[in-house]
PDB file of C-alpha atoms in Angstrom:
ATOM      1  CA  UNK A  29     -17.932  35.535 -46.718  1.00  0.00           C
ATOM      2  CA  UNK A  30     -15.913  32.712 -48.265  1.00  0.00           C
ATOM      3  CA  UNK A  31     -16.820  29.327 -46.784  1.00  0.00           C
ATOM      4  CA  UNK A  32     -16.120  25.742 -47.731  1.00  0.00           C
ATOM      5  CA  UNK A  33     -14.838  22.283 -46.909  1.00  0.00           C
ATOM      6  CA  UNK A  34     -11.806  20.062 -47.187  1.00  0.00           C
ATOM      7  CA  UNK A  35     -12.492  16.448 -48.187  1.00  0.00           C
ATOM      8  CA  UNK A  36      -9.775  13.802 -47.984  1.00  0.00           C
ATOM      9  CA  UNK A  37      -8.965  10.219 -47.011  1.00  0.00           C
ATOM     10  CA  UNK A  38      -7.165  10.214 -43.630  1.00  0.00           C
ATOM     11  CA  UNK A  39      -4.639   7.527 -42.728  1.00  0.00           C
ATOM     12  CA  UNK A  40      -5.645   5.816 -39.507  1.00  0.00           C
ATOM     13  CA  UNK A  41      -3.418   6.685 -36.558  1.00  0.00           C
ATOM     14  CA  UNK A  42      -0.949   8.839 -38.502  1.00  0.00           C
ATOM     15  CA  UNK A  43      -1.615  12.405 -37.405  1.00  0.00           C
ATOM     16  CA  UNK A  44       1.527  13.805 -39.007  1.00  0.00           C
ATOM     17  CA  UNK A  45       0.643  12.371 -42.407  1.00  0.00           C
ATOM     18  CA  UNK A  46      -2.907  13.660 -42.136  1.00  0.00           C
ATOM     19  CA  UNK A  47      -1.647  17.113 -41.173  1.00  0.00           C
ATOM     20  CA  UNK A  48       0.686  17.093 -44.178  1.00  0.00           C
ATOM     21  CA  UNK A  49      -2.177  16.196 -46.521  1.00  0.00           C
ATOM     22  CA  UNK A  50      -4.326  18.996 -45.135  1.00  0.00           C
ATOM     23  CA  UNK A  51      -1.503  21.510 -45.529  1.00  0.00           C
ATOM     24  CA  UNK A  52      -0.942  20.424 -49.123  1.00  0.00           C
ATOM     25  CA  UNK A  53      -4.616  20.704 -50.031  1.00  0.00           C
ATOM     26  CA  UNK A  54      -4.855  24.166 -48.444  1.00  0.00           C
ATOM     27  CA  UNK A  55      -1.707  25.546 -50.047  1.00  0.00           C
ATOM     28  CA  UNK A  56      -3.340  28.135 -52.314  1.00  0.00           C
ATOM     29  CA  UNK A  57      -6.723  28.418 -50.598  1.00  0.00           C
ATOM     30  CA  UNK A  58      -8.204  31.715 -49.408  1.00  0.00           C
ATOM     31  CA  UNK A  59     -11.281  31.478 -47.186  1.00  0.00           C
ATOM     32  CA  UNK A  60     -12.970  32.750 -44.029  1.00  0.00           C
ATOM     33  CA  UNK A  61     -14.325  29.419 -42.736  1.00  0.00           C
ATOM     34  CA  UNK A  62     -13.282  25.888 -43.707  1.00  0.00           C
ATOM     35  CA  UNK A  63     -14.709  22.656 -42.282  1.00  0.00           C
ATOM     36  CA  UNK A  64     -12.628  19.461 -42.106  1.00  0.00           C
ATOM     37  CA  UNK A  65     -14.080  15.947 -41.678  1.00  0.00           C
ATOM     38  CA  UNK A  66     -15.012  14.152 -38.475  1.00  0.00           C
ATOM     39  CA  UNK A  67     -11.993  12.548 -36.736  1.00  0.00           C
ATOM     40  CA  UNK A  68      -9.777  13.946 -39.488  1.00  0.00           C
ATOM     41  CA  UNK A  69      -6.513  13.599 -37.572  1.00  0.00           C
ATOM     42  CA  UNK A  70      -6.952  10.021 -36.319  1.00  0.00           C
ATOM     43  CA  UNK A  71      -9.120   8.191 -38.805  1.00  0.00           C
ATOM     44  CA  UNK A  72     -12.385   6.487 -37.916  1.00  0.00           C
ATOM     45  CA  UNK A  73     -12.156   2.707 -37.580  1.00  0.00           C
ATOM     46  CA  UNK A  74     -10.992   2.098 -34.026  1.00  0.00           C
ATOM     47  CA  UNK A  75     -10.495  -1.527 -33.019  1.00  0.00           C
ATOM     48  CA  UNK A  76     -10.421  -1.124 -29.249  1.00  0.00           C
ATOM     49  CA  UNK A  77     -10.465   1.410 -26.429  1.00  0.00           C
ATOM     50  CA  UNK A  78      -6.665   1.305 -26.207  1.00  0.00           C
ATOM     51  CA  UNK A  79      -6.424   2.938 -29.632  1.00  0.00           C
ATOM     52  CA  UNK A  80      -8.828   5.654 -28.557  1.00  0.00           C
ATOM     53  CA  UNK A  81      -6.811   6.235 -25.388  1.00  0.00           C
ATOM     54  CA  UNK A  82      -3.615   6.552 -27.405  1.00  0.00           C
ATOM     55  CA  UNK A  83      -4.971   8.910 -30.059  1.00  0.00           C
ATOM     56  CA  UNK A  84      -7.441  11.089 -28.140  1.00  0.00           C
ATOM     57  CA  UNK A  85      -6.352  14.492 -26.862  1.00  0.00           C
ATOM     58  CA  UNK A  86      -7.697  17.569 -25.063  1.00  0.00           C
ATOM     59  CA  UNK A  87      -9.637  20.015 -27.162  1.00  0.00           C
ATOM     60  CA  UNK A  88      -7.617  23.054 -26.182  1.00  0.00           C
ATOM     61  CA  UNK A  89      -4.010  21.885 -25.922  1.00  0.00           C
ATOM     62  CA  UNK A  90      -3.511  18.797 -28.047  1.00  0.00           C
ATOM     63  CA  UNK A  91      -1.376  18.079 -31.071  1.00  0.00           C
ATOM     64  CA  UNK A  92      -4.346  18.559 -33.389  1.00  0.00           C
ATOM     65  CA  UNK A  93      -5.493  21.861 -31.902  1.00  0.00           C
ATOM     66  CA  UNK A  94      -1.926  23.197 -32.024  1.00  0.00           C
ATOM     67  CA  UNK A  95      -1.682  22.266 -35.703  1.00  0.00           C
ATOM     68  CA  UNK A  96      -5.013  23.864 -36.559  1.00  0.00           C
ATOM     69  CA  UNK A  97      -4.215  27.046 -34.610  1.00  0.00           C
ATOM     70  CA  UNK A  98      -0.966  27.410 -36.515  1.00  0.00           C
ATOM     71  CA  UNK A  99      -2.847  26.854 -39.766  1.00  0.00           C
ATOM     72  CA  UNK A 100      -5.546  29.367 -38.799  1.00  0.00           C
ATOM     73  CA  UNK A 101      -2.940  32.041 -38.153  1.00  0.00           C
ATOM     74  CA  UNK A 102      -1.083  31.272 -41.366  1.00  0.00           C
ATOM     75  CA  UNK A 103      -4.234  31.299 -43.525  1.00  0.00           C
ATOM     76  CA  UNK A 104      -6.121  33.956 -41.516  1.00  0.00           C
ATOM     77  CA  UNK A 105      -9.031  31.542 -41.532  1.00  0.00           C
ATOM     78  CA  UNK A 106     -11.393  29.908 -39.037  1.00  0.00           C
ATOM     79  CA  UNK A 107     -11.363  26.099 -39.040  1.00  0.00           C
ATOM     80  CA  UNK A 108     -13.930  23.600 -37.749  1.00  0.00           C
ATOM     81  CA  UNK A 109     -12.654  20.041 -37.499  1.00  0.00           C
ATOM     82  CA  UNK A 110     -13.440  16.679 -35.933  1.00  0.00           C
ATOM     83  CA  UNK A 111     -11.127  14.977 -33.454  1.00  0.00           C
ATOM     84  CA  UNK A 112     -11.085  12.333 -30.711  1.00  0.00           C
ATOM     85  CA  UNK A 113     -11.307  14.200 -27.409  1.00  0.00           C
ATOM     86  CA  UNK A 114     -10.043  13.078 -24.016  1.00  0.00           C
ATOM     87  CA  UNK A 115     -11.431  14.754 -20.899  1.00  0.00           C
ATOM     88  CA  UNK A 116     -10.940  13.309 -17.398  1.00  0.00           C
ATOM     89  CA  UNK A 117     -10.538   9.742 -18.700  1.00  0.00           C
ATOM     90  CA  UNK A 118     -13.687  10.044 -20.790  1.00  0.00           C
ATOM     91  CA  UNK A 119     -13.606  10.055 -24.583  1.00  0.00           C
ATOM     92  CA  UNK A 120     -15.788  11.963 -27.018  1.00  0.00           C
ATOM     93  CA  UNK A 121     -16.242  12.201 -30.773  1.00  0.00           C
ATOM     94  CA  UNK A 122     -15.844  15.972 -30.845  1.00  0.00           C
ATOM     95  CA  UNK A 123     -15.263  18.974 -33.049  1.00  0.00           C
ATOM     96  CA  UNK A 124     -13.593  22.278 -32.355  1.00  0.00           C
ATOM     97  CA  UNK A 125     -13.778  25.736 -33.862  1.00  0.00           C
ATOM     98  CA  UNK A 126     -10.492  27.629 -33.965  1.00  0.00           C
ATOM     99  CA  UNK A 127      -9.836  31.110 -35.347  1.00  0.00           C
ATOM    100  CA  UNK A 128      -6.503  32.922 -35.741  1.00  0.00           C
ATOM    101  CA  UNK A 129      -7.111  34.237 -32.205  1.00  0.00           C
ATOM    102  CA  UNK A 130      -7.527  30.782 -30.664  1.00  0.00           C
ATOM    103  CA  UNK A 131     -10.175  28.277 -29.614  1.00  0.00           C
ATOM    104  CA  UNK A 132     -13.751  29.504 -29.999  1.00  0.00           C
ATOM    105  CA  UNK A 133     -15.590  26.395 -28.845  1.00  0.00           C
ATOM    106  CA  UNK A 134     -15.895  22.607 -28.675  1.00  0.00           C
ATOM    107  CA  UNK A 135     -18.948  20.484 -29.450  1.00  0.00           C
ATOM    108  CA  UNK A 136     -19.306  16.802 -28.524  1.00  0.00           C
ATOM    109  CA  UNK A 137     -21.322  14.529 -30.806  1.00  0.00           C
ATOM    110  CA  UNK A 138     -24.733  13.950 -29.257  1.00  0.00           C
ATOM    111  CA  UNK A 139     -25.944  11.053 -31.405  1.00  0.00           C
ATOM    112  CA  UNK A 140     -23.377   8.274 -31.723  1.00  0.00           C
ATOM    113  CA  UNK A 141     -23.567   5.927 -34.711  1.00  0.00           C
ATOM    114  CA  UNK A 142     -23.075   2.145 -34.672  1.00  0.00           C
ATOM    115  CA  UNK A 143     -19.818   1.040 -32.969  1.00  0.00           C
ATOM    116  CA  UNK A 144     -18.947   4.588 -31.921  1.00  0.00           C
ATOM    117  CA  UNK A 145     -20.937   3.649 -28.813  1.00  0.00           C
ATOM    118  CA  UNK A 146     -18.178   1.180 -27.890  1.00  0.00           C
ATOM    119  CA  UNK A 147     -15.507   3.867 -27.802  1.00  0.00           C
ATOM    120  CA  UNK A 148     -17.066   7.250 -27.028  1.00  0.00           C
ATOM    121  CA  UNK A 149     -19.396   8.846 -24.510  1.00  0.00           C
ATOM    122  CA  UNK A 150     -22.541  10.521 -25.858  1.00  0.00           C
ATOM    123  CA  UNK A 151     -21.877  14.241 -26.090  1.00  0.00           C
ATOM    124  CA  UNK A 152     -22.874  16.430 -23.162  1.00  0.00           C
ATOM    125  CA  UNK A 153     -22.264  19.938 -24.499  1.00  0.00           C
ATOM    126  CA  UNK A 154     -25.692  20.601 -25.948  1.00  0.00           C
ATOM    127  CA  UNK A 155     -26.204  22.770 -29.010  1.00  0.00           C
ATOM    128  CA  UNK A 156     -24.755  26.255 -28.752  1.00  0.00           C
ATOM    129  CA  UNK A 157     -24.037  29.227 -30.989  1.00  0.00           C
ATOM    130  CA  UNK A 158     -20.534  30.533 -31.625  1.00  0.00           C
ATOM    131  CA  UNK A 159     -19.593  33.699 -33.489  1.00  0.00           C
ATOM    132  CA  UNK A 160     -16.894  34.528 -36.001  1.00  0.00           C
ATOM    133  CA  UNK A 161     -16.763  37.817 -37.893  1.00  0.00           C
ATOM    134  CA  UNK A 162     -20.226  38.643 -36.485  1.00  0.00           C
ATOM    135  CA  UNK A 163     -21.756  35.538 -38.074  1.00  0.00           C
ATOM    136  CA  UNK A 164     -23.510  33.001 -35.860  1.00  0.00           C
ATOM    137  CA  UNK A 165     -22.335  29.417 -36.268  1.00  0.00           C
ATOM    138  CA  UNK A 166     -23.750  26.100 -35.083  1.00  0.00           C
ATOM    139  CA  UNK A 167     -21.937  22.765 -34.923  1.00  0.00           C
ATOM    140  CA  UNK A 168     -23.142  19.206 -35.570  1.00  0.00           C
ATOM    141  CA  UNK A 169     -21.259  15.977 -36.285  1.00  0.00           C
ATOM    142  CA  UNK A 170     -22.243  13.305 -38.812  1.00  0.00           C
ATOM    143  CA  UNK A 171     -25.194  11.212 -37.474  1.00  0.00           C
ATOM    144  CA  UNK A 172     -26.587  14.248 -35.639  1.00  0.00           C
ATOM    145  CA  UNK A 173     -28.121  15.091 -39.025  1.00  0.00           C
ATOM    146  CA  UNK A 174     -30.814  12.426 -38.751  1.00  0.00           C
ATOM    147  CA  UNK A 175     -32.335  14.094 -35.674  1.00  0.00           C
ATOM    148  CA  UNK A 176     -34.057  17.257 -36.950  1.00  0.00           C
ATOM    149  CA  UNK A 177     -34.324  18.612 -33.413  1.00  0.00           C
ATOM    150  CA  UNK A 178     -30.569  19.195 -33.343  1.00  0.00           C
ATOM    151  CA  UNK A 179     -30.397  21.559 -36.298  1.00  0.00           C
ATOM    152  CA  UNK A 180     -33.741  23.131 -35.401  1.00  0.00           C
ATOM    153  CA  UNK A 181     -32.368  23.979 -31.952  1.00  0.00           C
ATOM    154  CA  UNK A 182     -29.404  25.746 -33.535  1.00  0.00           C
ATOM    155  CA  UNK A 183     -31.685  27.584 -35.945  1.00  0.00           C
ATOM    156  CA  UNK A 184     -33.950  28.785 -33.138  1.00  0.00           C
ATOM    157  CA  UNK A 185     -30.873  30.043 -31.299  1.00  0.00           C
ATOM    158  CA  UNK A 186     -29.894  32.097 -34.324  1.00  0.00           C
ATOM    159  CA  UNK A 187     -27.416  30.003 -36.323  1.00  0.00           C
ATOM    160  CA  UNK A 188     -26.721  31.268 -39.826  1.00  0.00           C
ATOM    161  CA  UNK A 189     -24.218  28.601 -40.867  1.00  0.00           C
ATOM    162  CA  UNK A 190     -24.154  24.973 -39.703  1.00  0.00           C
ATOM    163  CA  UNK A 191     -20.668  23.445 -39.608  1.00  0.00           C
ATOM    164  CA  UNK A 192     -21.021  19.691 -40.124  1.00  0.00           C
ATOM    165  CA  UNK A 193     -17.954  17.396 -40.175  1.00  0.00           C
ATOM    166  CA  UNK A 194     -18.825  13.808 -41.062  1.00  0.00           C
ATOM    167  CA  UNK A 195     -17.627  10.287 -41.807  1.00  0.00           C
ATOM    168  CA  UNK A 196     -20.715   9.231 -43.753  1.00  0.00           C
ATOM    169  CA  UNK A 197     -21.054   5.626 -44.892  1.00  0.00           C
ATOM    170  CA  UNK A 198     -24.773   5.706 -45.751  1.00  0.00           C
ATOM    171  CA  UNK A 199     -26.084   7.618 -48.787  1.00  0.00           C
ATOM    172  CA  UNK A 200     -28.868   9.692 -47.269  1.00  0.00           C
ATOM    173  CA  UNK A 201     -27.320  12.759 -45.656  1.00  0.00           C
ATOM    174  CA  UNK A 202     -26.230  14.903 -48.635  1.00  0.00           C
ATOM    175  CA  UNK A 203     -29.751  15.036 -50.073  1.00  0.00           C
ATOM    176  CA  UNK A 204     -31.341  15.355 -46.622  1.00  0.00           C
ATOM    177  CA  UNK A 205     -29.325  18.529 -46.089  1.00  0.00           C
ATOM    178  CA  UNK A 206     -31.449  20.216 -48.742  1.00  0.00           C
ATOM    179  CA  UNK A 207     -34.510  19.750 -46.540  1.00  0.00           C
ATOM    180  CA  UNK A 208     -32.657  20.717 -43.364  1.00  0.00           C
ATOM    181  CA  UNK A 209     -31.439  23.930 -44.997  1.00  0.00           C
ATOM    182  CA  UNK A 210     -34.904  24.857 -46.271  1.00  0.00           C
ATOM    183  CA  UNK A 211     -36.812  24.125 -43.068  1.00  0.00           C
ATOM    184  CA  UNK A 212     -34.298  26.030 -40.931  1.00  0.00           C
ATOM    185  CA  UNK A 213     -33.234  28.682 -43.454  1.00  0.00           C
ATOM    186  CA  UNK A 214     -29.517  28.139 -42.798  1.00  0.00           C
ATOM    187  CA  UNK A 215     -26.362  27.561 -44.801  1.00  0.00           C
ATOM    188  CA  UNK A 216     -24.879  24.091 -44.260  1.00  0.00           C
ATOM    189  CA  UNK A 217     -21.262  23.077 -44.803  1.00  0.00           C
ATOM    190  CA  UNK A 218     -21.058  19.283 -44.916  1.00  0.00           C
ATOM    191  CA  UNK A 219     -17.427  18.110 -44.821  1.00  0.00           C
ATOM    192  CA  UNK A 220     -17.301  14.356 -45.299  1.00  0.00           C
ATOM    193  CA  UNK A 221     -14.263  12.139 -45.789  1.00  0.00           C
ATOM    194  CA  UNK A 222     -13.707   9.893 -48.781  1.00  0.00           C
ATOM    195  CA  UNK A 223     -11.979   6.580 -49.456  1.00  0.00           C
ATOM    196  CA  UNK A 224     -11.988   3.273 -47.587  1.00  0.00           C
ATOM    197  CA  UNK A 225     -10.608   2.264 -44.209  1.00  0.00           C
ATOM    198  CA  UNK A 226      -9.838  -1.452 -43.819  1.00  0.00           C
ATOM    199  CA  UNK A 227      -8.593  -2.630 -40.444  1.00  0.00           C
ATOM    200  CA  UNK A 228      -8.536  -6.186 -39.076  1.00  0.00           C
ATOM    201  CA  UNK A 229     -11.666  -7.347 -40.883  1.00  0.00           C
ATOM    202  CA  UNK A 230     -13.517  -4.067 -40.536  1.00  0.00           C
ATOM    203  CA  UNK A 231     -14.149  -2.137 -43.729  1.00  0.00           C
ATOM    204  CA  UNK A 232     -15.719   1.300 -43.889  1.00  0.00           C
ATOM    205  CA  UNK A 233     -16.323   2.903 -47.267  1.00  0.00           C
ATOM    206  CA  UNK A 234     -17.063   6.618 -47.065  1.00  0.00           C
ATOM    207  CA  UNK A 235     -19.307   8.317 -49.599  1.00  0.00           C
ATOM    208  CA  UNK A 236     -17.595  11.682 -50.034  1.00  0.00           C
ATOM    209  CA  UNK A 237     -20.154  14.125 -51.520  1.00  0.00           C
ATOM    210  CA  UNK A 238     -19.170  17.036 -49.308  1.00  0.00           C
ATOM    211  CA  UNK A 239     -21.262  20.090 -50.086  1.00  0.00           C
ATOM    212  CA  UNK A 240     -22.425  23.587 -49.254  1.00  0.00           C
ATOM    213  CA  UNK A 241     -26.192  24.164 -49.276  1.00  0.00           C
ATOM    214  CA  UNK A 242     -27.983  27.530 -49.167  1.00  0.00           C
ATOM    215  CA  UNK A 243     -30.990  28.516 -46.996  1.00  0.00           C
ATOM    216  CA  UNK A 244     -33.141  28.040 -50.097  1.00  0.00           C
ATOM    217  CA  UNK A 245     -31.945  24.448 -50.496  1.00  0.00           C
ATOM    218  CA  UNK A 246     -29.682  25.191 -53.436  1.00  0.00           C
ATOM    219  CA  UNK A 247     -26.577  23.003 -53.658  1.00  0.00           C
ATOM    220  CA  UNK A 248     -23.906  25.658 -54.097  1.00  0.00           C
ATOM    221  CA  UNK A 249     -21.182  23.027 -54.501  1.00  0.00           C
ATOM    222  CA  UNK A 250     -21.112  19.241 -54.170  1.00  0.00           C
ATOM    223  CA  UNK A 251     -18.177  16.987 -54.983  1.00  0.00           C
ATOM    224  CA  UNK A 252     -17.723  13.276 -55.615  1.00  0.00           C
ATOM    225  CA  UNK A 253     -15.083  10.987 -54.111  1.00  0.00           C
ATOM    226  CA  UNK A 254     -11.981  13.081 -54.770  1.00  0.00           C
ATOM    227  CA  UNK A 255      -9.659  14.723 -52.268  1.00  0.00           C
ATOM    228  CA  UNK A 256     -10.241  18.447 -52.640  1.00  0.00           C
ATOM    229  CA  UNK A 257     -10.982  21.828 -51.122  1.00  0.00           C
ATOM    230  CA  UNK A 258     -13.961  23.823 -52.378  1.00  0.00           C
ATOM    231  CA  UNK A 259     -14.858  27.389 -51.439  1.00  0.00           C
ATOM    232  CA  UNK A 260     -17.980  29.410 -52.248  1.00  0.00           C
ATOM    233  CA  UNK A 261     -18.785  33.060 -51.620  1.00  0.00           C
ATOM    234  CA  UNK A 262     -21.997  33.615 -49.652  1.00  0.00           C
ATOM    235  CA  UNK A 263     -23.974  36.370 -47.954  1.00  0.00           C
ATOM    236  CA  UNK A 264     -24.605  35.076 -44.402  1.00  0.00           C
ATOM    237  CA  UNK A 265     -27.352  37.667 -43.861  1.00  0.00           C
ATOM    238  CA  UNK A 266     -29.607  35.617 -46.152  1.00  0.00           C
ATOM    239  CA  UNK A 267     -29.953  33.131 -43.291  1.00  0.00           C
ATOM    240  CA  UNK A 268     -31.513  35.817 -41.089  1.00  0.00           C
ATOM    241  CA  UNK A 269     -34.672  35.814 -43.189  1.00  0.00           C
ATOM    242  CA  UNK A 270     -36.892  32.984 -41.953  1.00  0.00           C
ATOM    243  CA  UNK A 271     -39.892  33.913 -44.103  1.00  0.00           C
ATOM    244  CA  UNK A 272     -41.230  31.267 -46.484  1.00  0.00           C
ATOM    245  CA  UNK A 273     -43.634  33.740 -48.083  1.00  0.00           C
ATOM    246  CA  UNK A 274     -45.405  36.967 -47.103  1.00  0.00           C
ATOM    247  CA  UNK A 275     -47.616  35.099 -44.620  1.00  0.00           C
ATOM    248  CA  UNK A 276     -45.309  32.440 -43.177  1.00  0.00           C
ATOM    249  CA  UNK A 277     -42.268  32.795 -40.947  1.00  0.00           C
ATOM    250  CA  UNK A 278     -40.843  29.303 -40.449  1.00  0.00           C
ATOM    251  CA  UNK A 279     -39.785  29.896 -36.853  1.00  0.00           C
ATOM    252  CA  UNK A 280     -42.520  32.257 -35.642  1.00  0.00           C
ATOM    253  CA  UNK A 281     -45.251  29.967 -37.007  1.00  0.00           C
ATOM    254  CA  UNK A 282     -44.131  27.018 -34.902  1.00  0.00           C
ATOM    255  CA  UNK A 283     -46.955  25.706 -32.663  1.00  0.00           C
ATOM    256  CA  UNK A 284     -44.934  24.811 -29.604  1.00  0.00           C
ATOM    257  CA  UNK A 285     -48.060  24.337 -27.496  1.00  0.00           C
ATOM    258  CA  UNK A 286     -49.082  21.422 -29.732  1.00  0.00           C
ATOM    259  CA  UNK A 287     -45.775  19.566 -29.924  1.00  0.00           C
ATOM    260  CA  UNK A 288     -45.003  16.517 -27.726  1.00  0.00           C
ATOM    261  CA  UNK A 289     -48.482  16.480 -26.191  1.00  0.00           C
TER     262      UNK A 289
END
C-alpha cells in the first residue's frame, strides 16, 4: 500500500488558493492514502469566533469536502485532512476521511491546544476505527499525540495506520512518534504544515518535519520545512503483529487490573 503526506503552508482564509496549491503538489502523485495537515483549507491563526463562523463548514457537504471528494475520484486515492467543522452552531477542529466512494468518517480533536479552546469545542466523537482497502485506520489530530491513551485506544481497537494531521509549533512530536509507533506497533503518518502565519500581532511558526514511521519505530521518510508530497510503500499487515519478542505481546501483556487503581 502506498501511503504518505502532503506538507504545505496554507494561506489563512483563502480556501481556493489552498485548494490550488494542493492540486499542484498532487499533480503527478500516485498513492492509496494521503494525509493533509490540520485545518489545511482555512489556516490556523483565528483572531475571533466570527472568523471561525465564516470559515467553518459541515463535514459531509462543505466546500472542502466537495473539493477533496473530487480529488479522491480523480486520483483514485483516500484522503485524510483537517478542517474547521460547524455542527448545530458548535465548532470543532476536525478531520475527515474521504475515499473515491465518499465520506468514510469524521473525527473531532479531543485535546485542544492553547487558544484553540477559545474557538472550538473539545471533540466528542471518541476514537474509532475506519477501514479502507481492508486496512484499519485510526485518526488523531495534532496535540492528541501527547496523550498516549488516545493512540493506545486506537491500537487496542485494531488500528494498523494512524492518520495524524497537525499544525505543530513545538519540537517534540516527530521524535515522540517513534515511541508511539513502537509501543503500539502501528504505522503513523504525521502530516504537519510548514511556514509562518502572522496575523494582528499573533505569530505561529510551524515546524514541518512531516513523516511516516513504521511499527518498529523506523522513520521511513521525514522532511524539513519544504512544501512537498512524500509517498512510501508499506505492508500494512506488519502492524498486525504486536509481539515484541517470543515471550511478549505488547497488547496481551497489558495489566489492566493494575492500572488506575
